[in-house]
mmCIF file of C-alpha atoms and ligand atoms in Angstrom:
data_model
loop_
_atom_site.group_PDB
_atom_site.id
_atom_site.type_symbol
_atom_site.label_atom_id
_atom_site.label_comp_id
_atom_site.label_asym_id
_atom_site.label_seq_id
_atom_site.Cartn_x
_atom_site.Cartn_y
_atom_site.Cartn_z
ATOM 1 C CA UNK A 1 -28.959 -23.447 4.867
ATOM 2 C CA UNK A 2 -25.159 -23.465 5.163
ATOM 3 C CA UNK A 3 -23.892 -22.882 8.683
ATOM 4 C CA UNK A 4 -21.077 -20.374 8.439
ATOM 5 C CA UNK A 5 -19.868 -21.266 11.919
ATOM 6 C CA UNK A 6 -19.005 -24.707 10.520
ATOM 7 C CA UNK A 7 -16.790 -23.072 7.876
ATOM 8 C CA UNK A 8 -15.113 -20.967 10.572
ATOM 9 C CA UNK A 9 -14.615 -24.096 12.665
ATOM 10 C CA UNK A 10 -13.040 -25.958 9.727
ATOM 11 C CA UNK A 11 -10.521 -23.102 9.438
ATOM 12 C CA UNK A 12 -9.896 -23.044 13.199
ATOM 13 C CA UNK A 13 -9.425 -26.825 13.289
ATOM 14 C CA UNK A 14 -7.444 -26.764 10.037
ATOM 15 C CA UNK A 15 -9.888 -29.307 8.598
ATOM 16 C CA UNK A 16 -8.888 -31.714 11.388
ATOM 17 C CA UNK A 17 -11.757 -33.553 13.069
ATOM 18 C CA UNK A 18 -14.144 -31.955 10.578
ATOM 19 C CA UNK A 19 -16.249 -34.151 8.293
ATOM 20 C CA UNK A 20 -15.747 -31.670 5.433
ATOM 21 C CA UNK A 21 -12.944 -29.288 4.505
ATOM 22 C CA UNK A 22 -13.337 -25.515 4.502
ATOM 23 C CA UNK A 23 -13.223 -25.664 0.700
ATOM 24 C CA UNK A 24 -15.970 -28.306 0.484
ATOM 25 C CA UNK A 25 -18.137 -26.336 2.904
ATOM 26 C CA UNK A 26 -17.483 -23.166 0.899
ATOM 27 C CA UNK A 27 -18.562 -24.951 -2.302
ATOM 28 C CA UNK A 28 -21.743 -26.105 -0.582
ATOM 29 C CA UNK A 29 -22.534 -22.634 0.726
ATOM 30 C CA UNK A 30 -22.000 -21.118 -2.735
ATOM 31 C CA UNK A 31 -24.253 -23.778 -4.267
ATOM 32 C CA UNK A 32 -26.927 -22.840 -1.713
ATOM 33 C CA UNK A 33 -26.691 -19.218 -2.840
ATOM 34 C CA UNK A 34 -24.835 -17.762 0.149
ATOM 35 C CA UNK A 35 -22.957 -14.673 -0.994
ATOM 36 C CA UNK A 36 -19.147 -14.913 -1.282
ATOM 37 C CA UNK A 37 -18.925 -11.863 1.018
ATOM 38 C CA UNK A 38 -20.900 -13.592 3.750
ATOM 39 C CA UNK A 39 -18.862 -16.780 3.366
ATOM 40 C CA UNK A 40 -15.662 -14.762 3.586
ATOM 41 C CA UNK A 41 -16.640 -12.477 6.459
ATOM 42 C CA UNK A 42 -18.685 -14.826 8.647
ATOM 43 C CA UNK A 43 -16.919 -18.068 7.773
ATOM 44 C CA UNK A 44 -13.335 -17.888 6.523
ATOM 45 C CA UNK A 45 -12.192 -14.566 7.953
ATOM 46 C CA UNK A 46 -14.055 -15.164 11.220
ATOM 47 C CA UNK A 47 -12.196 -18.476 11.572
ATOM 48 C CA UNK A 48 -8.799 -16.946 10.868
ATOM 49 C CA UNK A 49 -9.545 -14.107 13.315
ATOM 50 C CA UNK A 50 -10.032 -16.671 16.093
ATOM 51 C CA UNK A 51 -6.757 -18.395 15.188
ATOM 52 C CA UNK A 52 -4.846 -15.092 15.120
ATOM 53 C CA UNK A 53 -6.269 -14.085 18.507
ATOM 54 C CA UNK A 54 -5.301 -17.453 20.005
ATOM 55 C CA UNK A 55 -1.820 -17.131 18.478
ATOM 56 C CA UNK A 56 -1.466 -13.725 20.075
ATOM 57 C CA UNK A 57 -2.440 -15.117 23.477
ATOM 58 C CA UNK A 58 -0.020 -18.054 23.030
ATOM 59 C CA UNK A 59 -2.950 -20.471 23.088
ATOM 60 C CA UNK A 60 -1.875 -21.892 19.713
ATOM 61 C CA UNK A 61 1.532 -21.843 18.019
ATOM 62 C CA UNK A 62 3.057 -21.586 14.533
ATOM 63 C CA UNK A 63 2.187 -25.160 13.414
ATOM 64 C CA UNK A 64 -1.491 -24.658 14.270
ATOM 65 C CA UNK A 65 -1.564 -21.317 12.425
ATOM 66 C CA UNK A 66 -0.008 -22.937 9.360
ATOM 67 C CA UNK A 67 -2.512 -25.826 9.500
ATOM 68 C CA UNK A 68 -5.386 -23.328 9.669
ATOM 69 C CA UNK A 69 -3.854 -21.325 6.829
ATOM 70 C CA UNK A 70 -3.733 -24.501 4.747
ATOM 71 C CA UNK A 71 -7.479 -24.979 5.249
ATOM 72 C CA UNK A 72 -8.189 -21.288 4.658
ATOM 73 C CA UNK A 73 -6.071 -20.924 1.487
ATOM 74 C CA UNK A 74 -7.962 -23.071 -1.056
ATOM 75 C CA UNK A 75 -11.341 -21.819 0.190
ATOM 76 C CA UNK A 76 -10.106 -18.233 -0.039
ATOM 77 C CA UNK A 77 -8.777 -18.846 -3.560
ATOM 78 C CA UNK A 78 -12.295 -20.065 -4.462
ATOM 79 C CA UNK A 79 -14.134 -16.983 -3.155
ATOM 80 C CA UNK A 80 -11.562 -14.279 -3.946
ATOM 81 C CA UNK A 81 -12.416 -13.879 -7.674
ATOM 82 C CA UNK A 82 -16.105 -13.854 -6.783
ATOM 83 C CA UNK A 83 -15.550 -11.151 -4.181
ATOM 84 C CA UNK A 84 -13.608 -9.041 -6.658
ATOM 85 C CA UNK A 85 -16.238 -9.568 -9.378
ATOM 86 C CA UNK A 86 -18.886 -8.393 -6.908
ATOM 87 C CA UNK A 87 -16.906 -5.207 -6.327
ATOM 88 C CA UNK A 88 -15.636 -6.033 -2.845
ATOM 89 C CA UNK A 89 -12.546 -4.074 -1.987
ATOM 90 C CA UNK A 90 -9.660 -5.724 -0.145
ATOM 91 C CA UNK A 91 -8.673 -4.346 3.285
ATOM 92 C CA UNK A 92 -5.566 -3.076 1.516
ATOM 93 C CA UNK A 93 -2.960 -4.088 -1.025
ATOM 94 C CA UNK A 94 0.320 -5.321 0.401
ATOM 95 C CA UNK A 95 3.596 -6.128 -1.302
ATOM 96 C CA UNK A 96 5.564 -8.366 1.035
ATOM 97 C CA UNK A 97 8.997 -9.964 0.956
ATOM 98 C CA UNK A 98 12.156 -10.839 2.842
ATOM 99 C CA UNK A 99 14.842 -8.295 2.089
ATOM 100 C CA UNK A 100 17.854 -8.755 -0.175
ATOM 101 C CA UNK A 101 20.483 -11.194 1.064
ATOM 102 C CA UNK A 102 18.053 -12.890 3.447
ATOM 103 C CA UNK A 103 16.520 -16.296 2.748
ATOM 104 C CA UNK A 104 14.455 -16.728 5.932
ATOM 105 C CA UNK A 105 10.798 -16.927 5.032
ATOM 106 C CA UNK A 106 8.886 -18.741 7.775
ATOM 107 C CA UNK A 107 7.959 -15.558 9.676
ATOM 108 C CA UNK A 108 7.305 -13.643 6.453
ATOM 109 C CA UNK A 109 4.968 -16.401 5.252
ATOM 110 C CA UNK A 110 3.123 -16.316 8.550
ATOM 111 C CA UNK A 111 2.653 -12.544 8.310
ATOM 112 C CA UNK A 112 1.573 -12.921 4.679
ATOM 113 C CA UNK A 113 -1.022 -15.600 5.498
ATOM 114 C CA UNK A 114 -2.311 -13.693 8.505
ATOM 115 C CA UNK A 115 -2.812 -10.516 6.476
ATOM 116 C CA UNK A 116 -4.515 -12.560 3.752
ATOM 117 C CA UNK A 117 -6.788 -14.078 6.382
ATOM 118 C CA UNK A 118 -7.909 -10.603 7.364
ATOM 119 C CA UNK A 119 -8.831 -9.544 3.854
ATOM 120 C CA UNK A 120 -5.634 -7.974 2.569
ATOM 121 C CA UNK A 121 -4.647 -8.521 -1.054
ATOM 122 C CA UNK A 122 -1.116 -9.915 -0.947
ATOM 123 C CA UNK A 123 1.660 -9.818 -3.519
ATOM 124 C CA UNK A 124 4.342 -12.042 -2.042
ATOM 125 C CA UNK A 125 7.734 -11.465 -3.655
ATOM 126 C CA UNK A 126 9.439 -14.256 -1.712
ATOM 127 C CA UNK A 127 12.926 -13.909 -0.289
ATOM 128 C CA UNK A 128 16.104 -12.025 -1.245
ATOM 129 C CA UNK A 129 14.082 -9.112 -2.608
ATOM 130 C CA UNK A 130 16.003 -6.021 -3.746
ATOM 131 C CA UNK A 131 14.760 -2.496 -3.008
ATOM 132 C CA UNK A 132 13.973 -1.684 -6.648
ATOM 133 C CA UNK A 133 11.861 -4.849 -6.931
ATOM 134 C CA UNK A 134 9.781 -3.850 -3.890
ATOM 135 C CA UNK A 135 9.245 -0.356 -5.287
ATOM 136 C CA UNK A 136 8.500 -1.515 -8.839
ATOM 137 C CA UNK A 137 5.892 -4.024 -7.675
ATOM 138 C CA UNK A 138 4.317 -1.521 -5.272
ATOM 139 C CA UNK A 139 3.943 1.039 -8.055
ATOM 140 C CA UNK A 140 2.689 -1.568 -10.536
ATOM 141 C CA UNK A 141 -0.015 -2.819 -8.152
ATOM 142 C CA UNK A 142 -0.837 0.502 -6.472
ATOM 143 C CA UNK A 143 0.048 -1.108 -3.136
ATOM 144 C CA UNK A 144 -0.882 0.621 0.114
ATOM 145 C CA UNK A 145 1.859 -1.097 2.030
ATOM 146 C CA UNK A 146 5.316 -2.563 1.541
ATOM 147 C CA UNK A 147 5.930 -5.177 4.235
ATOM 148 C CA UNK A 148 9.507 -6.317 4.846
ATOM 149 C CA UNK A 149 10.969 -9.105 6.901
ATOM 150 C CA UNK A 150 14.611 -9.563 7.953
ATOM 151 C CA UNK A 151 16.097 -12.211 10.228
ATOM 152 C CA UNK A 152 19.750 -11.312 9.963
ATOM 153 C CA UNK A 153 21.423 -8.319 11.557
ATOM 154 C CA UNK A 154 23.466 -8.078 8.363
ATOM 155 C CA UNK A 155 20.361 -7.711 6.164
ATOM 156 C CA UNK A 156 18.461 -5.246 8.385
ATOM 157 C CA UNK A 157 20.132 -2.252 6.638
ATOM 158 C CA UNK A 158 18.370 -3.382 3.443
ATOM 159 C CA UNK A 159 15.164 -2.183 5.091
ATOM 160 C CA UNK A 160 16.540 1.347 5.154
ATOM 161 C CA UNK A 161 17.541 0.973 1.503
ATOM 162 C CA UNK A 162 13.923 0.084 0.675
ATOM 163 C CA UNK A 163 12.460 2.912 2.807
ATOM 164 C CA UNK A 164 14.807 5.382 1.100
ATOM 165 C CA UNK A 165 13.980 3.986 -2.357
ATOM 166 C CA UNK A 166 10.243 4.298 -1.656
ATOM 167 C CA UNK A 167 10.683 7.942 -0.687
ATOM 168 C CA UNK A 168 12.971 8.687 -3.601
ATOM 169 C CA UNK A 169 10.514 7.175 -6.089
ATOM 170 C CA UNK A 170 7.640 9.177 -4.573
ATOM 171 C CA UNK A 171 5.824 5.863 -4.126
ATOM 172 C CA UNK A 172 2.596 6.194 -2.097
ATOM 173 C CA UNK A 173 3.059 2.884 -0.268
ATOM 174 C CA UNK A 174 3.757 2.997 3.453
ATOM 175 C CA UNK A 175 6.373 0.699 4.921
ATOM 176 C CA UNK A 176 6.106 -1.827 7.730
ATOM 177 C CA UNK A 177 8.972 -3.927 9.013
ATOM 178 C CA UNK A 178 9.485 -6.945 11.254
ATOM 179 C CA UNK A 179 11.606 -9.981 11.993
ATOM 180 C CA UNK A 180 13.409 -11.288 15.060
ATOM 181 C CA UNK A 181 16.254 -8.701 15.231
ATOM 182 C CA UNK A 182 14.055 -5.742 14.235
ATOM 183 C CA UNK A 183 12.717 -3.298 16.836
ATOM 184 C CA UNK A 184 10.471 -0.244 17.039
ATOM 185 C CA UNK A 185 13.594 1.834 17.671
ATOM 186 C CA UNK A 186 15.090 0.573 14.421
ATOM 187 C CA UNK A 187 11.872 1.370 12.568
ATOM 188 C CA UNK A 188 11.996 4.914 13.950
ATOM 189 C CA UNK A 189 15.664 5.236 13.068
ATOM 190 C CA UNK A 190 15.194 4.302 9.400
ATOM 191 C CA UNK A 191 11.879 6.128 8.976
ATOM 192 C CA UNK A 192 9.650 3.096 8.412
ATOM 193 C CA UNK A 193 5.960 3.831 8.967
ATOM 194 C CA UNK A 194 5.324 0.778 11.116
ATOM 195 C CA UNK A 195 6.848 -2.104 13.035
ATOM 196 C CA UNK A 196 5.293 -5.295 14.326
ATOM 197 C CA UNK A 197 6.888 -7.907 16.583
ATOM 198 C CA UNK A 198 4.569 -10.681 15.376
ATOM 199 C CA UNK A 199 2.051 -11.603 12.708
ATOM 200 C CA UNK A 200 -1.036 -10.683 14.745
ATOM 201 C CA UNK A 201 0.305 -7.208 15.506
ATOM 202 C CA UNK A 202 1.278 -6.831 11.832
ATOM 203 C CA UNK A 203 -2.440 -7.031 10.970
ATOM 204 C CA UNK A 204 -3.309 -4.360 13.547
ATOM 205 C CA UNK A 205 -0.579 -2.013 12.329
ATOM 206 C CA UNK A 206 -1.427 -2.668 8.686
ATOM 207 C CA UNK A 207 -5.060 -1.735 9.368
ATOM 208 C CA UNK A 208 -3.925 1.483 11.056
ATOM 209 C CA UNK A 209 -1.611 2.376 8.177
ATOM 210 C CA UNK A 210 -4.185 1.689 5.455
ATOM 211 C CA UNK A 211 -6.797 4.329 6.149
HETATM 212 CO CO1 B1M B 301 19.000 -18.840 10.119
HETATM 213 N N1 B1M B 301 19.671 -17.568 11.438
HETATM 214 N N2 B1M B 301 20.601 -18.555 9.022
HETATM 215 N N3 B1M B 301 18.254 -20.195 8.979
HETATM 216 N N4 B1M B 301 17.718 -19.140 11.461
HETATM 217 C C1 B1M B 301 18.777 -17.238 12.540
HETATM 218 C C2 B1M B 301 17.924 -16.023 12.216
HETATM 219 C C3 B1M B 301 19.831 -16.960 13.708
HETATM 220 C C4 B1M B 301 19.293 -16.020 14.804
HETATM 221 C C5 B1M B 301 20.296 -18.317 14.287
HETATM 222 C C6 B1M B 301 21.340 -18.155 15.359
HETATM 223 O O1 B1M B 301 22.485 -17.946 15.066
HETATM 224 N N5 B1M B 301 20.947 -18.247 16.626
HETATM 225 C C7 B1M B 301 21.042 -16.370 12.909
HETATM 226 C C8 B1M B 301 21.050 -14.862 12.710
HETATM 227 C C9 B1M B 301 22.079 -14.188 13.600
HETATM 228 C C10 B1M B 301 22.068 -12.740 13.370
HETATM 229 O O2 B1M B 301 21.922 -12.209 12.335
HETATM 230 N N6 B1M B 301 22.267 -12.037 14.466
HETATM 231 C C11 B1M B 301 20.914 -17.124 11.596
HETATM 232 C C12 B1M B 301 21.958 -17.298 10.657
HETATM 233 C C13 B1M B 301 23.321 -16.775 11.092
HETATM 234 C C14 B1M B 301 21.794 -17.939 9.420
HETATM 235 C C15 B1M B 301 22.831 -18.182 8.343
HETATM 236 C C16 B1M B 301 23.787 -17.000 8.062
HETATM 237 C C17 B1M B 301 23.593 -19.446 8.754
HETATM 238 C C18 B1M B 301 24.749 -19.800 7.847
HETATM 239 O O3 B1M B 301 24.540 -20.180 6.723
HETATM 240 N N7 B1M B 301 25.935 -19.624 8.378
HETATM 241 C C19 B1M B 301 21.968 -18.514 7.104
HETATM 242 C C20 B1M B 301 21.602 -17.247 6.318
HETATM 243 C C21 B1M B 301 20.977 -17.568 5.005
HETATM 244 C C22 B1M B 301 20.447 -16.314 4.388
HETATM 245 O O4 B1M B 301 19.365 -15.879 4.736
HETATM 246 N N8 B1M B 301 21.194 -15.707 3.483
HETATM 247 C C23 B1M B 301 20.759 -19.073 7.767
HETATM 248 C C24 B1M B 301 19.935 -20.010 7.181
HETATM 249 C C25 B1M B 301 18.819 -20.577 7.777
HETATM 250 C C26 B1M B 301 18.023 -21.717 7.176
HETATM 251 C C27 B1M B 301 17.928 -21.667 5.648
HETATM 252 C C28 B1M B 301 18.691 -23.002 7.594
HETATM 253 C C29 B1M B 301 16.660 -21.590 7.945
HETATM 254 C C30 B1M B 301 15.618 -20.714 7.209
HETATM 255 C C31 B1M B 301 14.542 -21.536 6.553
HETATM 256 C C32 B1M B 301 13.440 -20.666 6.041
HETATM 257 O O5 B1M B 301 13.149 -19.597 6.554
HETATM 258 N N9 B1M B 301 12.809 -21.153 4.992
HETATM 259 C C33 B1M B 301 17.089 -20.837 9.191
HETATM 260 C C34 B1M B 301 16.318 -20.790 10.374
HETATM 261 C C35 B1M B 301 15.074 -21.648 10.426
HETATM 262 C C36 B1M B 301 16.670 -19.964 11.477
HETATM 263 C C37 B1M B 301 16.027 -19.905 12.869
HETATM 264 C C38 B1M B 301 16.427 -21.182 13.600
HETATM 265 C C39 B1M B 301 14.530 -19.783 12.925
HETATM 266 C C40 B1M B 301 13.937 -18.597 12.145
HETATM 267 C C41 B1M B 301 12.444 -18.763 12.059
HETATM 268 O O6 B1M B 301 11.921 -19.195 11.066
HETATM 269 N N10 B1M B 301 11.728 -18.485 13.175
HETATM 270 C C42 B1M B 301 16.699 -18.603 13.476
HETATM 271 C C43 B1M B 301 16.982 -18.705 14.963
HETATM 272 C C44 B1M B 301 15.791 -18.336 15.787
HETATM 273 O O7 B1M B 301 15.082 -17.386 15.480
HETATM 274 N N11 B1M B 301 15.571 -19.072 16.847
HETATM 275 C C45 B1M B 301 17.833 -18.374 12.571
HETATM 276 C C46 B1M B 301 10.288 -18.684 13.271
HETATM 277 C C47 B1M B 301 9.564 -17.470 12.652
HETATM 278 C C48 B1M B 301 8.057 -17.663 12.767
HETATM 279 O O8 B1M B 301 9.934 -16.362 13.434
HETATM 280 O O9 B1M B 301 10.931 -15.178 11.441
HETATM 281 O O10 B1M B 301 11.130 -14.215 13.779
HETATM 282 P P1 B1M B 301 10.362 -14.975 12.781
HETATM 283 O O11 B1M B 301 8.973 -14.272 12.530
HETATM 284 C C49 B1M B 301 8.179 -13.798 13.611
HETATM 285 C C50 B1M B 301 8.437 -12.348 13.973
HETATM 286 O O12 B1M B 301 9.781 -11.977 13.866
HETATM 287 C C51 B1M B 301 7.495 -11.574 13.107
HETATM 288 O O13 B1M B 301 6.376 -12.451 12.947
HETATM 289 C C52 B1M B 301 6.766 -13.815 13.109
HETATM 290 C C53 B1M B 301 5.912 -14.488 14.169
HETATM 291 O O14 B1M B 301 4.672 -14.023 14.290
HETATM 292 N N12 B1M B 301 7.896 -11.127 11.755
HETATM 293 C C54 B1M B 301 7.341 -10.004 11.230
HETATM 294 C C55 B1M B 301 8.716 -11.669 10.845
HETATM 295 N N13 B1M B 301 8.725 -10.936 9.751
HETATM 296 C C56 B1M B 301 7.873 -9.908 9.944
HETATM 297 C C57 B1M B 301 7.495 -8.848 9.104
HETATM 298 C C58 B1M B 301 6.569 -7.929 9.606
HETATM 299 C C59 B1M B 301 6.058 -8.035 10.886
HETATM 300 C C60 B1M B 301 6.426 -9.088 11.705
HETATM 301 O O15 B1M B 301 6.132 -6.890 8.910
HETATM 302 C C61 B1M B 301 6.303 -6.888 7.563
#
């Protein structure tokens, strides 16, 4: 019988020092009849949860998280359609992007991967995303959350433009913001629903906002 701890370990190690990749182990578990939900919850997501916790405690850093995400991604892509077909609901739907005028995407990608690793359905719009694009995609997908990243003080005001556009459109999505120059005070000032200083906290806040 497939050992789900081995799948979790392959994610934690980022396939390094593991005889088989997370994807290969996932294939084996599926072939043995293990449910996609069990593989996801006790293998893939459990592995990512360990990585996120270590990242939060500064026990691992961005490169390690990205290496784990690279192991997690293909295995997740394999089980995701099976989970959906079986009626599993994602933790929440998130439309994410870096705001208009801003091309920084390393932090945004980290937040995106971390949310994905905790069961959120992610629509990543990339960088330089205008307010109307955020709102349109959120309405189209019925998103619970619009997640924005900004790394430039000059692009931070775009976050307010998005928050205002969301309200004006009567869009049900809540807003969460982050990025190096962004603060809780700024989130309060512009009326965003949430702020997170890092990817691990973004997951916690996202879970609180999607109820
Ligand atoms: Co630029 N850059 N950059 N840059 N760059 C900064 C941000 C800067 C602080 C450097 C400096 O001057 N010391 C400065 C901004 C100054 C300011 O606004 N006050 C700056 C500048 C000025 C510029 C240009 C204008 C430079 C120029 O062309 N003259 C230009 C702007 C281009 C544009 O966007 N229009 C520019 C360009 C670039 C590169 C393209 C070369 C490259 C980006 C590559 C890429 O992203 N693909 C780049 C880089 C790499 C940086 C630095 C060095 C690193 C940013 C980074 O990736 N950090 C940065 C200086 C620095 O921060 N030391 C700098 C790592 C990343 C993991 O952290 O994004 O903060 P971060 O994400 C964190 C948290 O903030 C949080 O989670 C992550 C970690 O867990 N987080 C969220 C992020 N988004 C979140 C969203 C959330 C929640 C949490 O909810 C949705």
